C-alpha positions as a Python dict, from the first residue, in 0.01 Angstrom:
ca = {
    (1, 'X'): (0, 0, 0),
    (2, 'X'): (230, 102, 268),
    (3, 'X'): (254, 368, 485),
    (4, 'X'): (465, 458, 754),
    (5, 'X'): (276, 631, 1053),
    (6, 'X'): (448, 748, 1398),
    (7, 'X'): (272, 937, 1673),
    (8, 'X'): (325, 1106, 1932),
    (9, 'X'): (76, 1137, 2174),
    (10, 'X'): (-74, 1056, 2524),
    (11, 'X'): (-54, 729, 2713),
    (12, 'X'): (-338, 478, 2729),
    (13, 'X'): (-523, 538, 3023),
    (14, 'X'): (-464, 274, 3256),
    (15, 'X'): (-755, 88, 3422),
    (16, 'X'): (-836, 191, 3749),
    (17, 'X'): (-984, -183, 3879),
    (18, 'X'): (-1302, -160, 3745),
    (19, 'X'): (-1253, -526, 3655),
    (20, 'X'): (-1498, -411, 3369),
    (21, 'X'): (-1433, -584, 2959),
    (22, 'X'): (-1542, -218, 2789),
    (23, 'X'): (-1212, -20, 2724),
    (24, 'X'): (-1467, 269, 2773),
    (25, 'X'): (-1418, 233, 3127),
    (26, 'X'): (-1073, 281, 3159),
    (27, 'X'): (-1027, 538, 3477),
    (28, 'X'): (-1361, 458, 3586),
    (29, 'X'): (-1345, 338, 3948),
    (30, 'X'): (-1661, 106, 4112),
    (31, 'X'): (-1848, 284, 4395),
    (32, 'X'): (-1789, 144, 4775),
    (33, 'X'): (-2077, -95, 4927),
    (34, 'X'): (-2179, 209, 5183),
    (35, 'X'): (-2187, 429, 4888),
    (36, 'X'): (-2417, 222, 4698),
    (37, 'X'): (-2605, 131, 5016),
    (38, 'X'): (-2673, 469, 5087),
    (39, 'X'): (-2774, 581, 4671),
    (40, 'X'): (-3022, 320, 4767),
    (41, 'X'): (-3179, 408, 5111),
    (42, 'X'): (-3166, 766, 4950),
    (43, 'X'): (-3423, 643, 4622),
    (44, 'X'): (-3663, 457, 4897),
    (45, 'X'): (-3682, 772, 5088),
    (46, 'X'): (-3775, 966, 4811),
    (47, 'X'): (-3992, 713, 4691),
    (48, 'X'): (-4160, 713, 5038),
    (49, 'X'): (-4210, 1023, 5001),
    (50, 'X'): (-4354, 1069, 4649),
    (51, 'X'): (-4600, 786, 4800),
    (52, 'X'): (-4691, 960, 5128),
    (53, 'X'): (-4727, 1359, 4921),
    (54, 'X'): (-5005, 1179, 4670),
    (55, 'X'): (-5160, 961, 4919),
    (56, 'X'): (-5214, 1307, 5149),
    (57, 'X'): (-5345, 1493, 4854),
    (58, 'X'): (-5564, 1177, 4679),
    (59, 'X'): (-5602, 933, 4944),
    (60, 'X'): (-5520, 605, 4932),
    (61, 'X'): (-5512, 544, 4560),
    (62, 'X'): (-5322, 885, 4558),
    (63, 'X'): (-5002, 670, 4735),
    (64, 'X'): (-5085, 355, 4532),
    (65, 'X'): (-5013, 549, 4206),
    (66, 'X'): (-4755, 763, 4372),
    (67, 'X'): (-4547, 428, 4461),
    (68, 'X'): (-4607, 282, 4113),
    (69, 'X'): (-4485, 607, 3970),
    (70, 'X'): (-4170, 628, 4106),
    (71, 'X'): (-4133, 259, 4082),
    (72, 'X'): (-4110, 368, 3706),
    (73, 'X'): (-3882, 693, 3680),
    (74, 'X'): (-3614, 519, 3911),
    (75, 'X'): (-3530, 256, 3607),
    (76, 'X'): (-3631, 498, 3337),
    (77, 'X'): (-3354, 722, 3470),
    (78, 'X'): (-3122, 486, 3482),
    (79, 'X'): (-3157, 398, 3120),
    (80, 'X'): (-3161, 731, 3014),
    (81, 'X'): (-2828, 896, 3218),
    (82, 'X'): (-2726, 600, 3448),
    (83, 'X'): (-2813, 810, 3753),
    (84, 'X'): (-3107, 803, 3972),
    (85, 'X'): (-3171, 1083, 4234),
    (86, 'X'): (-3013, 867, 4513),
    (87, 'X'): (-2727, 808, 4223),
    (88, 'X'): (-2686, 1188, 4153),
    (89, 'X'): (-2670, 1275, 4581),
    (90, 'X'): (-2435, 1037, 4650),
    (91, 'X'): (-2196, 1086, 4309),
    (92, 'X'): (-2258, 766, 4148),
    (93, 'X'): (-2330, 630, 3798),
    (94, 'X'): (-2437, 352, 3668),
    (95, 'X'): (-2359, 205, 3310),
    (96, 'X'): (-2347, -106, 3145),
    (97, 'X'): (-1995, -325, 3155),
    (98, 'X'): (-1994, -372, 2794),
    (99, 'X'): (-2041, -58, 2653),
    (100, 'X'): (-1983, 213, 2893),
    (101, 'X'): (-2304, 354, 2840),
    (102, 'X'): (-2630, 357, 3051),
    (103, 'X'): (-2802, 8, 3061),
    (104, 'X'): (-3088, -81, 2872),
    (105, 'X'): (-3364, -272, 3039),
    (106, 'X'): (-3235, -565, 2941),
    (107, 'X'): (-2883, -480, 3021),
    (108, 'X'): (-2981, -422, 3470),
    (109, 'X'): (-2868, -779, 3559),
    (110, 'X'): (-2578, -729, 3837),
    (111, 'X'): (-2297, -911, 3639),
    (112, 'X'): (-2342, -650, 3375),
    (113, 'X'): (-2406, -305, 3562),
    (114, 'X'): (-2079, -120, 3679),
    (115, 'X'): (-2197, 188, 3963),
    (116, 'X'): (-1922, 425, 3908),
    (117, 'X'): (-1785, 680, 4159),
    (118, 'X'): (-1724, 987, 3995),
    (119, 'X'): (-1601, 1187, 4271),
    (120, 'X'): (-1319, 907, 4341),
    (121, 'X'): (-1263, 802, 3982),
    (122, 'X'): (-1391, 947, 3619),
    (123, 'X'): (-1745, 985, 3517),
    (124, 'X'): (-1778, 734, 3221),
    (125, 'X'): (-2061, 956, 3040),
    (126, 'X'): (-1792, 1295, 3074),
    (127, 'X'): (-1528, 1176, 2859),
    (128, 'X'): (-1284, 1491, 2762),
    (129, 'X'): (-1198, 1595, 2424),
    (130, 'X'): (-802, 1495, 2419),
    (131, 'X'): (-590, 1652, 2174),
    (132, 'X'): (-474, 1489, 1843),
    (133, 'X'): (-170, 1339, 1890),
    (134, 'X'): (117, 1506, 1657),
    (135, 'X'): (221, 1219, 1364),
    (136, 'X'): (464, 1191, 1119),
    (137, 'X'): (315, 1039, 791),
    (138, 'X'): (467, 951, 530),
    (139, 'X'): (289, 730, 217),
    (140, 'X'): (556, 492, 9),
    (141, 'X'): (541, 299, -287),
    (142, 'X'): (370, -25, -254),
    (143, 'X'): (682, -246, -313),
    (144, 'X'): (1008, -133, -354),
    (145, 'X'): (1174, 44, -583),
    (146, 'X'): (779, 75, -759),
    (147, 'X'): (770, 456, -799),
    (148, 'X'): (543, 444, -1074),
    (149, 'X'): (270, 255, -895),
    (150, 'X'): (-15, 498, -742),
    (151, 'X'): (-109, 349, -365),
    (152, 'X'): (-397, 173, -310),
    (153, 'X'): (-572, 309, -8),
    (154, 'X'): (-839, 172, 177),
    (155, 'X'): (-1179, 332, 244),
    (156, 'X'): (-1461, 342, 470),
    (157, 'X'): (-1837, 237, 328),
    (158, 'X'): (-2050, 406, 542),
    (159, 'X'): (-2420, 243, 578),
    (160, 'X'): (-2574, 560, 381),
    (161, 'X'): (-2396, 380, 71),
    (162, 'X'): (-2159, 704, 57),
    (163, 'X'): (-1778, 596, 52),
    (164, 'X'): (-1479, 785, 220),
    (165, 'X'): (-1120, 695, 45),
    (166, 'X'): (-868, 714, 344),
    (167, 'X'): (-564, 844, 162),
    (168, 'X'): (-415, 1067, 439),
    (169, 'X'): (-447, 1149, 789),
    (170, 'X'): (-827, 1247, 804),
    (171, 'X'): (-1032, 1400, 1115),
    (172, 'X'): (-1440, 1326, 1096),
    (173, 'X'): (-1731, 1419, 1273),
    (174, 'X'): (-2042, 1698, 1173),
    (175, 'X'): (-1794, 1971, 1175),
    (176, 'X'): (-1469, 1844, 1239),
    (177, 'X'): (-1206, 2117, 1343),
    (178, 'X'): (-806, 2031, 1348),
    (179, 'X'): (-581, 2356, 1444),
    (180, 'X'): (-273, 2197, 1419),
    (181, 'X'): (-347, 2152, 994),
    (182, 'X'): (-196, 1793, 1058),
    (183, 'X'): (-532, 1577, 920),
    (184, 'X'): (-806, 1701, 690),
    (185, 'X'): (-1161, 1743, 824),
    (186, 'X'): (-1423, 1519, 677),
    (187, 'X'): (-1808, 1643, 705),
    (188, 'X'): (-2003, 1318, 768),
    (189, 'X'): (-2425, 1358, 751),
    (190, 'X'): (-2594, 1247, 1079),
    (191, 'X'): (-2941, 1313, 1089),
    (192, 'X'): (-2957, 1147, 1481),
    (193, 'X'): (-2709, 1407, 1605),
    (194, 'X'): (-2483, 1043, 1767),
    (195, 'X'): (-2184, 1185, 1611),
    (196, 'X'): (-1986, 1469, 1783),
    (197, 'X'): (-1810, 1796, 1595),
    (198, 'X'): (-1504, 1641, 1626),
    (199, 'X'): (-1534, 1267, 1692),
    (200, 'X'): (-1265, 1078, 1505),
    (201, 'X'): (-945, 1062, 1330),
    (202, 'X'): (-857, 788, 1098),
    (203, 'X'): (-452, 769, 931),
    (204, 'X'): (-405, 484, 671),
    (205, 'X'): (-157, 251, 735),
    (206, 'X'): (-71, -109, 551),
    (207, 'X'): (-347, -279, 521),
    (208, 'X'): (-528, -134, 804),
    (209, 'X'): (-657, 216, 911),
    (210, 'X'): (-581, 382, 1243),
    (211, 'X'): (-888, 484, 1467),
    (212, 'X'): (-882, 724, 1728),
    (213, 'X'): (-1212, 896, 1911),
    (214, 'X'): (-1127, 1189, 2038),
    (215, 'X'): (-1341, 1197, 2318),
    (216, 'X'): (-1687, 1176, 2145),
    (217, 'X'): (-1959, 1208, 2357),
    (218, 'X'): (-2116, 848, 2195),
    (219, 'X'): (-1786, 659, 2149),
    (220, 'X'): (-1574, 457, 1910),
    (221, 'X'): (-1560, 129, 1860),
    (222, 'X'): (-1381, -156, 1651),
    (223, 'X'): (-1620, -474, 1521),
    (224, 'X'): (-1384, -764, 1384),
    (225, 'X'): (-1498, -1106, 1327),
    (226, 'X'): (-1809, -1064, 1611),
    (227, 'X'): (-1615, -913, 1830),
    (228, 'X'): (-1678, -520, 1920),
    (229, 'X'): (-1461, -300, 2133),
    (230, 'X'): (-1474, 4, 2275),
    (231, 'X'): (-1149, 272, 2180),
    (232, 'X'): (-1095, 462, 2456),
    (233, 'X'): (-1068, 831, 2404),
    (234, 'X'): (-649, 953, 2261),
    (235, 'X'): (-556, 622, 2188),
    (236, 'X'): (-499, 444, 1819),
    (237, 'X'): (-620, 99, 1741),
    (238, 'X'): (-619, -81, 1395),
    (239, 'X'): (-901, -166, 1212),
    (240, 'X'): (-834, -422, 960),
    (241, 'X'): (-981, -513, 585),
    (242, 'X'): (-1290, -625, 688),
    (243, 'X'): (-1391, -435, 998),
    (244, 'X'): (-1664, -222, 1097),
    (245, 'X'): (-1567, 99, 1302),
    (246, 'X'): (-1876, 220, 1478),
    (247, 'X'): (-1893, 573, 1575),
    (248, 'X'): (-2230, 660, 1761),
    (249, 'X'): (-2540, 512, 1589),
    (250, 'X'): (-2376, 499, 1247),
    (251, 'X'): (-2153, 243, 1099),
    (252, 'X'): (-1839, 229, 851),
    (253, 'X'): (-1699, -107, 679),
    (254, 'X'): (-1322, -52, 594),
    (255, 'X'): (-1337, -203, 235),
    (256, 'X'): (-1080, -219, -71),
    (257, 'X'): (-1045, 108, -263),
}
């Protein structure tokens, strides 16, 4: 199978010196010590607070629990939108290095967290919908002169079992919209709500299918041999025979047709 695929379409972003390994930071630039510093003295005053208001209204135990309270919903923020309420004053995010996303428990060791600045740099939880890049697609013969052969095309398994020949330039997502008429929208099922309308467009090429998220709000990414990464949003990468693309909590091995 052979295929010959041009685009045209925007630039990779170019990293910003985040110094980060996910792709999904790409623009994101890492908050200033002060900045951080002050995120920080910001959560202990609020936490002081919190502490003070129960222990005037309860009594002593009142500020014990207070304290312990807020001990709680500072982390429990984090891992649920990277952004505390000294975080959200002071502009800041924080997400895990490795995926872009806020960190799990286990993920708020310093070497992995990245504390964004969103008013200097992007937001790495507000990625923009970018527009399908324009391509040129045309599918050949798979040797030449072999008119009378039909292409083989490769296809996605997805992990419900159902299987999705890529034979053109396809956009997917739970109701995937393309104006320009340039790929055909594929309805994928997703009972968790991870994917986005619009979140992805695939194009075959040989031996490989392109990728591209489109600025989902739960990502793309690319597992080969181990190895995951993160596509960031307007920008192709191939996944080979073999691969799994990832595309919010569901999964899709690119298999023979």
């Amino acid at each position: 199978m052979n295929a010959a695929v041009r685009t045209d379409g925007p630039d990779p972003a170019q990293d910003e010196g985040t110094g980060a390994t996910s792709l999904n930071l790409y623009g994101v630039r890492r908050a200033s010590a002060p900045r951080r510093a002050a995120a920080l003295l910001t959560d202990l005053a609020v936490l002081g607070a919190t502490a003070t208001a129960a222990g005037l209204a309860l009594g002593p135990l009142g500020a014990v629990v207070g304290a312990v309270a807020g001990a709680v919903a500072g982390p429990a923020a984090l891992t649920r939108t990277g952004s505390s309420v000294g975080h959200a004053l002071w502009g800041l995010r924080v997400v895990d290095e490795r995926t872009g996303l806020p960190p799990t428990l286990a993920a708020m060791t310093p070497s992995r967290l990245v504390v964004a600045d969103t008013r200097a740099g992007r937001d790495p939880l507000r990625l923009s919908p970018v527009a399908l890049p324009q391509i040129q697609w045309t599918p050949t013969a798979t040797a030449p002169g072999a008119t009378a052969a039909p292409a083989q095309w490769l296809k996605l398994l997805a992990d419900d079992g159902f299987t999705y020949v890529i034979d053109r330039p396809t956009i997917v997502g739970r109701r995937p919209v393309d104006e320009s008429g340039n790929y055909t929208p594929l309805v994928l099922s997703d009972v968790s709500r991870s994917l986005s309308r619009t979140h992805a467009a695939f194009v075959p090429g040989d031996g490989f299918i392109l990728v591209l998220d489109v600025g989902s709000g739960n990502g793309t990414s690319i597992e080969v041999g181990g190895e995951r990464v993160a596509l960031p949003a307007g920008q192709f990468a191939h996944a080979p025979l073999g691969a799994r693309v990832r595309m919010g909590s569901r999964h899709f091995d690119v298999v023979a047709a």
